[in-house]
mmCIF file of C-alpha atoms in Angstrom:
data_model
loop_
_atom_site.group_PDB
_atom_site.id
_atom_site.type_symbol
_atom_site.label_atom_id
_atom_site.label_comp_id
_atom_site.label_asym_id
_atom_site.label_seq_id
_atom_site.Cartn_x
_atom_site.Cartn_y
_atom_site.Cartn_z
ATOM 1 C CA MET A 1069 3.769 5.666 -17.753
ATOM 2 C CA THR A 1070 6.398 8.029 -19.245
ATOM 3 C CA THR A 1071 7.719 10.963 -17.075
ATOM 4 C CA THR A 1072 9.761 14.002 -17.200
ATOM 5 C CA LYS A 1073 13.259 14.291 -15.885
ATOM 6 C CA LEU A 1074 13.500 14.200 -12.036
ATOM 7 C CA SER A 1075 14.943 17.069 -10.251
ATOM 8 C CA ASP A 1076 18.378 16.625 -8.699
ATOM 9 C CA THR A 1077 16.966 17.407 -5.253
ATOM 10 C CA SER A 1078 13.968 14.932 -5.369
ATOM 11 C CA GLN A 1079 13.811 11.913 -3.209
ATOM 12 C CA ILE A 1080 12.662 8.713 -4.726
ATOM 13 C CA PHE A 1081 10.939 6.052 -2.714
ATOM 14 C CA TYR A 1082 8.930 2.797 -3.048
ATOM 15 C CA MET A 1083 5.849 1.554 -1.399
ATOM 16 C CA PHE A 1084 4.922 -2.075 -1.525
ATOM 17 C CA ARG A 1085 1.686 -3.965 -0.770
ATOM 18 C CA HIS A 1086 1.886 -7.019 1.342
ATOM 19 C CA ALA A 1087 2.049 -10.531 0.005
ATOM 20 C CA GLU A 1088 -1.030 -12.965 -0.175
ATOM 21 C CA THR A 1089 -3.148 -14.093 2.757
ATOM 22 C CA ASP A 1090 -5.890 -16.648 2.859
ATOM 23 C CA TRP A 1091 -8.356 -13.858 3.281
ATOM 24 C CA ASN A 1092 -7.170 -12.258 0.027
ATOM 25 C CA VAL A 1093 -7.837 -15.557 -1.715
ATOM 26 C CA VAL A 1094 -11.474 -15.574 -0.486
ATOM 27 C CA ARG A 1095 -11.961 -11.855 -0.811
ATOM 28 C CA ARG A 1096 -12.641 -11.416 2.822
ATOM 29 C CA LEU A 1097 -12.128 -7.781 3.812
ATOM 30 C CA GLN A 1098 -9.164 -7.485 6.270
ATOM 31 C CA GLY A 1099 -8.759 -3.937 7.361
ATOM 32 C CA HIS A 1100 -6.982 -3.871 10.772
ATOM 33 C CA SER A 1101 -7.612 -7.714 11.247
ATOM 34 C CA ASP A 1102 -3.971 -9.161 11.809
ATOM 35 C CA ILE A 1103 -3.882 -11.991 9.210
ATOM 36 C CA ASP A 1104 -0.548 -13.727 8.524
ATOM 37 C CA LEU A 1105 0.713 -14.597 4.938
ATOM 38 C CA ASN A 1106 -0.176 -17.980 3.474
ATOM 39 C CA ASN A 1107 2.277 -20.304 1.817
ATOM 40 C CA ASN A 1108 1.776 -18.754 -1.462
ATOM 41 C CA GLY A 1109 2.252 -15.335 0.148
ATOM 42 C CA GLU A 1110 5.684 -16.272 1.666
ATOM 43 C CA GLU A 1111 6.787 -17.579 -1.864
ATOM 44 C CA GLN A 1112 5.540 -14.112 -3.376
ATOM 45 C CA ALA A 1113 7.604 -12.285 -0.721
ATOM 46 C CA LYS A 1114 10.697 -14.105 -1.449
ATOM 47 C CA ASN A 1115 10.162 -13.674 -5.153
ATOM 48 C CA LEU A 1116 9.905 -9.967 -4.405
ATOM 49 C CA GLN A 1117 13.461 -10.004 -3.113
ATOM 50 C CA GLN A 1118 14.524 -11.264 -6.533
ATOM 51 C CA ARG A 1119 12.489 -8.633 -8.389
ATOM 52 C CA LEU A 1120 14.204 -5.839 -6.267
ATOM 53 C CA ALA A 1121 17.734 -6.813 -6.840
ATOM 54 C CA PRO A 1122 19.964 -4.863 -7.118
ATOM 55 C CA LEU A 1123 17.920 -2.059 -5.335
ATOM 56 C CA HIS A 1124 18.945 -1.880 -1.703
ATOM 57 C CA PHE A 1125 16.957 0.104 0.965
ATOM 58 C CA SER A 1126 18.752 1.595 3.859
ATOM 59 C CA LYS A 1127 15.448 2.073 5.697
ATOM 60 C CA ILE A 1128 12.311 0.041 5.517
ATOM 61 C CA ILE A 1129 9.046 1.239 7.302
ATOM 62 C CA SER A 1130 6.269 -1.355 7.602
ATOM 63 C CA SER A 1131 2.796 -1.356 8.815
ATOM 64 C CA ASP A 1132 2.605 -3.110 12.216
ATOM 65 C CA LEU A 1133 0.169 -5.760 10.807
ATOM 66 C CA ILE A 1134 1.813 -9.095 10.543
ATOM 67 C CA ARG A 1135 1.142 -9.615 6.724
ATOM 68 C CA ALA A 1136 3.153 -6.321 6.031
ATOM 69 C CA ARG A 1137 6.012 -6.989 8.532
ATOM 70 C CA ARG A 1138 6.582 -10.405 7.221
ATOM 71 C CA THR A 1139 6.642 -9.065 3.524
ATOM 72 C CA ALA A 1140 9.206 -6.565 4.681
ATOM 73 C CA GLU A 1141 11.371 -9.268 6.334
ATOM 74 C CA LEU A 1142 10.990 -11.788 3.417
ATOM 75 C CA GLY A 1143 10.833 -9.578 0.468
ATOM 76 C CA VAL A 1144 12.187 -6.051 0.904
ATOM 77 C CA LEU A 1145 14.971 -6.737 3.234
ATOM 78 C CA ALA A 1146 18.092 -7.616 1.126
ATOM 79 C CA PRO A 1147 19.817 -10.967 1.699
ATOM 80 C CA GLY A 1148 22.114 -10.653 4.800
ATOM 81 C CA GLN A 1149 20.779 -7.224 5.564
ATOM 82 C CA ASP A 1150 20.310 -6.605 9.331
ATOM 83 C CA ARG A 1151 16.604 -6.424 10.386
ATOM 84 C CA SER A 1152 17.339 -3.263 12.501
ATOM 85 C CA VAL A 1153 16.797 -1.299 9.217
ATOM 86 C CA ILE A 1154 12.983 -2.161 9.570
ATOM 87 C CA SER A 1155 10.925 -0.021 11.759
ATOM 88 C CA ILE A 1156 7.105 -0.333 12.402
ATOM 89 C CA ASP A 1157 4.425 2.331 12.017
ATOM 90 C CA SER A 1158 0.747 1.692 12.397
ATOM 91 C CA ALA A 1159 -0.144 4.873 10.220
ATOM 92 C CA LEU A 1160 0.776 2.543 7.215
ATOM 93 C CA ARG A 1161 -2.269 0.273 8.086
ATOM 94 C CA GLU A 1162 -4.943 -0.546 5.875
ATOM 95 C CA VAL A 1163 -8.205 1.365 6.013
ATOM 96 C CA HIS A 1164 -10.149 0.406 9.234
ATOM 97 C CA LEU A 1165 -13.283 -1.110 8.015
ATOM 98 C CA GLY A 1166 -15.166 -1.431 11.278
ATOM 99 C CA GLU A 1167 -17.984 -4.014 11.213
ATOM 100 C CA ALA A 1168 -17.085 -5.062 7.640
ATOM 101 C CA GLU A 1169 -13.839 -6.566 8.776
ATOM 102 C CA GLY A 1170 -13.946 -10.356 8.292
ATOM 103 C CA GLN A 1171 -17.005 -10.079 5.916
ATOM 104 C CA GLN A 1172 -17.378 -10.739 2.345
ATOM 105 C CA ARG A 1173 -19.204 -8.654 -0.302
ATOM 106 C CA GLU A 1174 -22.200 -10.956 -0.278
ATOM 107 C CA GLN A 1175 -22.627 -10.567 3.417
ATOM 108 C CA LEU A 1176 -22.404 -6.769 3.350
ATOM 109 C CA LEU A 1177 -24.799 -6.146 0.501
ATOM 110 C CA PRO A 1178 -27.914 -6.743 2.539
ATOM 111 C CA ILE A 1179 -26.879 -4.244 5.035
ATOM 112 C CA TYR A 1180 -25.340 -1.415 2.962
ATOM 113 C CA GLY A 1181 -26.735 -2.099 -0.568
ATOM 114 C CA GLU A 1182 -25.403 -2.141 -3.972
ATOM 115 C CA ALA A 1183 -25.132 1.466 -4.379
ATOM 116 C CA PHE A 1184 -22.872 1.935 -1.315
ATOM 117 C CA TRP A 1185 -20.619 -1.002 -2.284
ATOM 118 C CA SER A 1186 -20.257 0.414 -5.815
ATOM 119 C CA ARG A 1187 -19.278 3.867 -4.383
ATOM 120 C CA TRP A 1188 -16.887 2.344 -1.842
ATOM 121 C CA SER A 1189 -15.191 0.133 -4.455
ATOM 122 C CA SER A 1190 -14.675 3.007 -6.753
ATOM 123 C CA HIS A 1191 -11.595 5.180 -7.044
ATOM 124 C CA LEU A 1192 -13.675 8.290 -7.626
ATOM 125 C CA PRO A 1193 -13.254 11.235 -5.166
ATOM 126 C CA ASP A 1194 -16.968 10.939 -3.908
ATOM 127 C CA SER A 1195 -15.852 7.605 -2.507
ATOM 128 C CA LEU A 1196 -13.240 9.160 0.000
ATOM 129 C CA ASP A 1197 -15.631 10.168 2.799
ATOM 130 C CA LEU A 1198 -17.620 6.839 2.876
ATOM 131 C CA ARG A 1199 -17.078 4.581 5.841
ATOM 132 C CA PHE A 1200 -18.428 1.345 7.241
ATOM 133 C CA ASN A 1201 -19.984 1.534 10.668
ATOM 134 C CA GLY A 1202 -17.172 1.733 13.251
ATOM 135 C CA GLY A 1203 -14.508 2.221 10.568
ATOM 136 C CA GLU A 1204 -12.631 5.112 8.953
ATOM 137 C CA SER A 1205 -12.892 6.810 5.605
ATOM 138 C CA LYS A 1206 -10.386 6.442 2.801
ATOM 139 C CA ARG A 1207 -9.686 10.140 3.361
ATOM 140 C CA ASP A 1208 -8.766 9.635 6.993
ATOM 141 C CA MET A 1209 -6.488 6.759 5.891
ATOM 142 C CA LEU A 1210 -4.908 8.940 3.229
ATOM 143 C CA THR A 1211 -4.062 11.634 5.592
ATOM 144 C CA ARG A 1212 -2.187 9.432 8.169
ATOM 145 C CA LEU A 1213 -0.476 7.573 5.328
ATOM 146 C CA ILE A 1214 0.911 10.707 3.692
ATOM 147 C CA ASP A 1215 1.866 12.199 6.964
ATOM 148 C CA CYS A 1216 3.766 8.975 7.723
ATOM 149 C CA VAL A 1217 5.618 9.033 4.352
ATOM 150 C CA LEU A 1218 6.511 12.901 4.784
ATOM 151 C CA LYS A 1219 7.714 12.449 8.418
ATOM 152 C CA ASN A 1220 9.946 9.637 7.418
ATOM 153 C CA ILE A 1221 11.440 11.431 4.341
ATOM 154 C CA LYS A 1222 12.146 14.545 6.466
ATOM 155 C CA ALA A 1223 13.798 12.360 9.231
ATOM 156 C CA HIS A 1224 15.883 10.365 6.597
ATOM 157 C CA PRO A 1225 16.714 12.600 3.774
ATOM 158 C CA SER A 1226 19.754 10.671 2.641
ATOM 159 C CA ASP A 1227 18.302 7.215 2.907
ATOM 160 C CA ARG A 1228 16.728 5.040 0.222
ATOM 161 C CA LEU A 1229 13.341 4.411 1.716
ATOM 162 C CA ALA A 1230 10.755 1.617 1.369
ATOM 163 C CA PHE A 1231 7.362 1.464 2.863
ATOM 164 C CA VAL A 1232 5.255 -1.677 3.108
ATOM 165 C CA SER A 1233 1.509 -1.045 3.457
ATOM 166 C CA HIS A 1234 -1.870 -2.484 1.996
ATOM 167 C CA GLY A 1235 -3.880 -2.807 -0.986
ATOM 168 C CA LEU A 1236 -6.795 -0.454 -0.623
ATOM 169 C CA ALA A 1237 -4.311 2.098 1.034
ATOM 170 C CA LEU A 1238 -2.009 2.121 -1.930
ATOM 171 C CA ARG A 1239 -4.721 2.074 -4.560
ATOM 172 C CA THR A 1240 -6.233 5.300 -2.945
ATOM 173 C CA LEU A 1241 -2.892 6.892 -2.829
ATOM 174 C CA CYS A 1242 -2.206 5.871 -6.487
ATOM 175 C CA HIS A 1243 -5.421 7.550 -7.665
ATOM 176 C CA TYR A 1244 -4.739 10.512 -5.481
ATOM 177 C CA LEU A 1245 -1.397 11.170 -6.944
ATOM 178 C CA HIS A 1246 -2.508 10.325 -10.544
ATOM 179 C CA PRO A 1247 -6.135 11.629 -10.719
ATOM 180 C CA GLU A 1248 -5.938 11.333 -14.595
ATOM 181 C CA LEU A 1249 -6.298 7.498 -14.215
ATOM 182 C CA THR A 1250 -9.754 6.629 -15.662
ATOM 183 C CA GLU A 1251 -9.718 2.881 -14.613
ATOM 184 C CA THR A 1252 -9.468 1.669 -11.137
ATOM 185 C CA GLN A 1253 -5.842 0.700 -10.513
ATOM 186 C CA PHE A 1254 -5.650 -2.582 -8.685
ATOM 187 C CA ILE A 1255 -2.588 -2.987 -6.484
ATOM 188 C CA GLY A 1256 -1.702 -6.825 -6.638
ATOM 189 C CA ASN A 1257 0.034 -8.551 -3.839
ATOM 190 C CA CYS A 1258 3.691 -7.483 -3.750
ATOM 191 C CA GLY A 1259 2.870 -4.797 -6.409
ATOM 192 C CA ALA A 1260 4.795 -1.584 -5.967
ATOM 193 C CA LEU A 1261 4.646 2.202 -6.349
ATOM 194 C CA LYS A 1262 7.687 4.385 -7.130
ATOM 195 C CA ILE A 1263 7.141 7.748 -6.025
ATOM 196 C CA GLU A 1264 9.049 11.148 -6.158
ATOM 197 C CA CYS A 1265 8.933 13.658 -3.386
ATOM 198 C CA SER A 1266 9.905 17.336 -3.687
ATOM 199 C CA PRO A 1267 11.965 18.385 -0.478
ATOM 200 C CA LEU A 1268 10.922 22.075 -1.108
ATOM 201 C CA THR A 1269 7.154 21.551 -1.418
ATOM 202 C CA ASN A 1270 6.592 18.007 0.049
ATOM 203 C CA GLN A 1271 4.671 17.380 -3.001
ATOM 204 C CA LEU A 1272 4.371 13.726 -4.062
ATOM 205 C CA ARG A 1273 4.338 12.379 -7.589
ATOM 206 C CA LEU A 1274 3.674 8.863 -8.835
ATOM 207 C CA ILE A 1275 6.345 7.758 -11.295
ATOM 208 C CA LYS A 1276 5.220 4.181 -12.020
ATOM 209 C CA TYR A 1277 3.211 1.167 -10.673
ATOM 210 C CA PHE A 1278 5.123 -2.199 -10.844
ATOM 211 C CA SER A 1279 2.680 -5.285 -11.116
ATOM 212 C CA PRO A 1280 3.598 -8.311 -9.072
ATOM 213 C CA ASP A 1281 5.329 -9.994 -12.102
ATOM 214 C CA GLU A 1282 7.537 -6.997 -13.046
ATOM 215 C CA LYS A 1283 11.145 -6.282 -12.241
ATOM 216 C CA ILE A 1284 11.294 -3.150 -9.959
ATOM 217 C CA LEU A 1285 13.817 -0.518 -11.031
#
């Protein structure tokens, strides 16, 4: 994706998806379920640290779920950097999926139907207000996610910030910031979004998505 020159007053930050879990492998919906990284996920996170060099973040804000926290510690924190730069914020959590958490697509289709699943899986705006029973909508998640980002940008205007969050949360944000995307942008484990924030308007602009095998610049 090519972009225009950034303004001198803009703040650039990065948002990362956590590394792999066993539930990712079998496509089991996680939501707020607190699932740790598997062995491959730990290796992905360590490789993320190499992909980031020489980027260095003075403030790292992570979802409180362990898969995100471990990714922040193993992958976003620079070698030798003090862990005190990491702070935790539950507003960066994945969409809460209610009764769908821990389930797979095949278990949910008899309850919700193919039409609901297709809309839920879509990046189109009419999916934003859908929710599983007992869960939240993607719009609800997007509101708390953006509020968290803007709050931290305002609090740390001179810091280079990184946020560690979750796949559906970042995919929804990606399409919200770049509605011209016609194909659903899957955010892979340890994928990253590079975003610009205008301090005068609080407007966010997506600069680039980095896939899990790309050097992050």
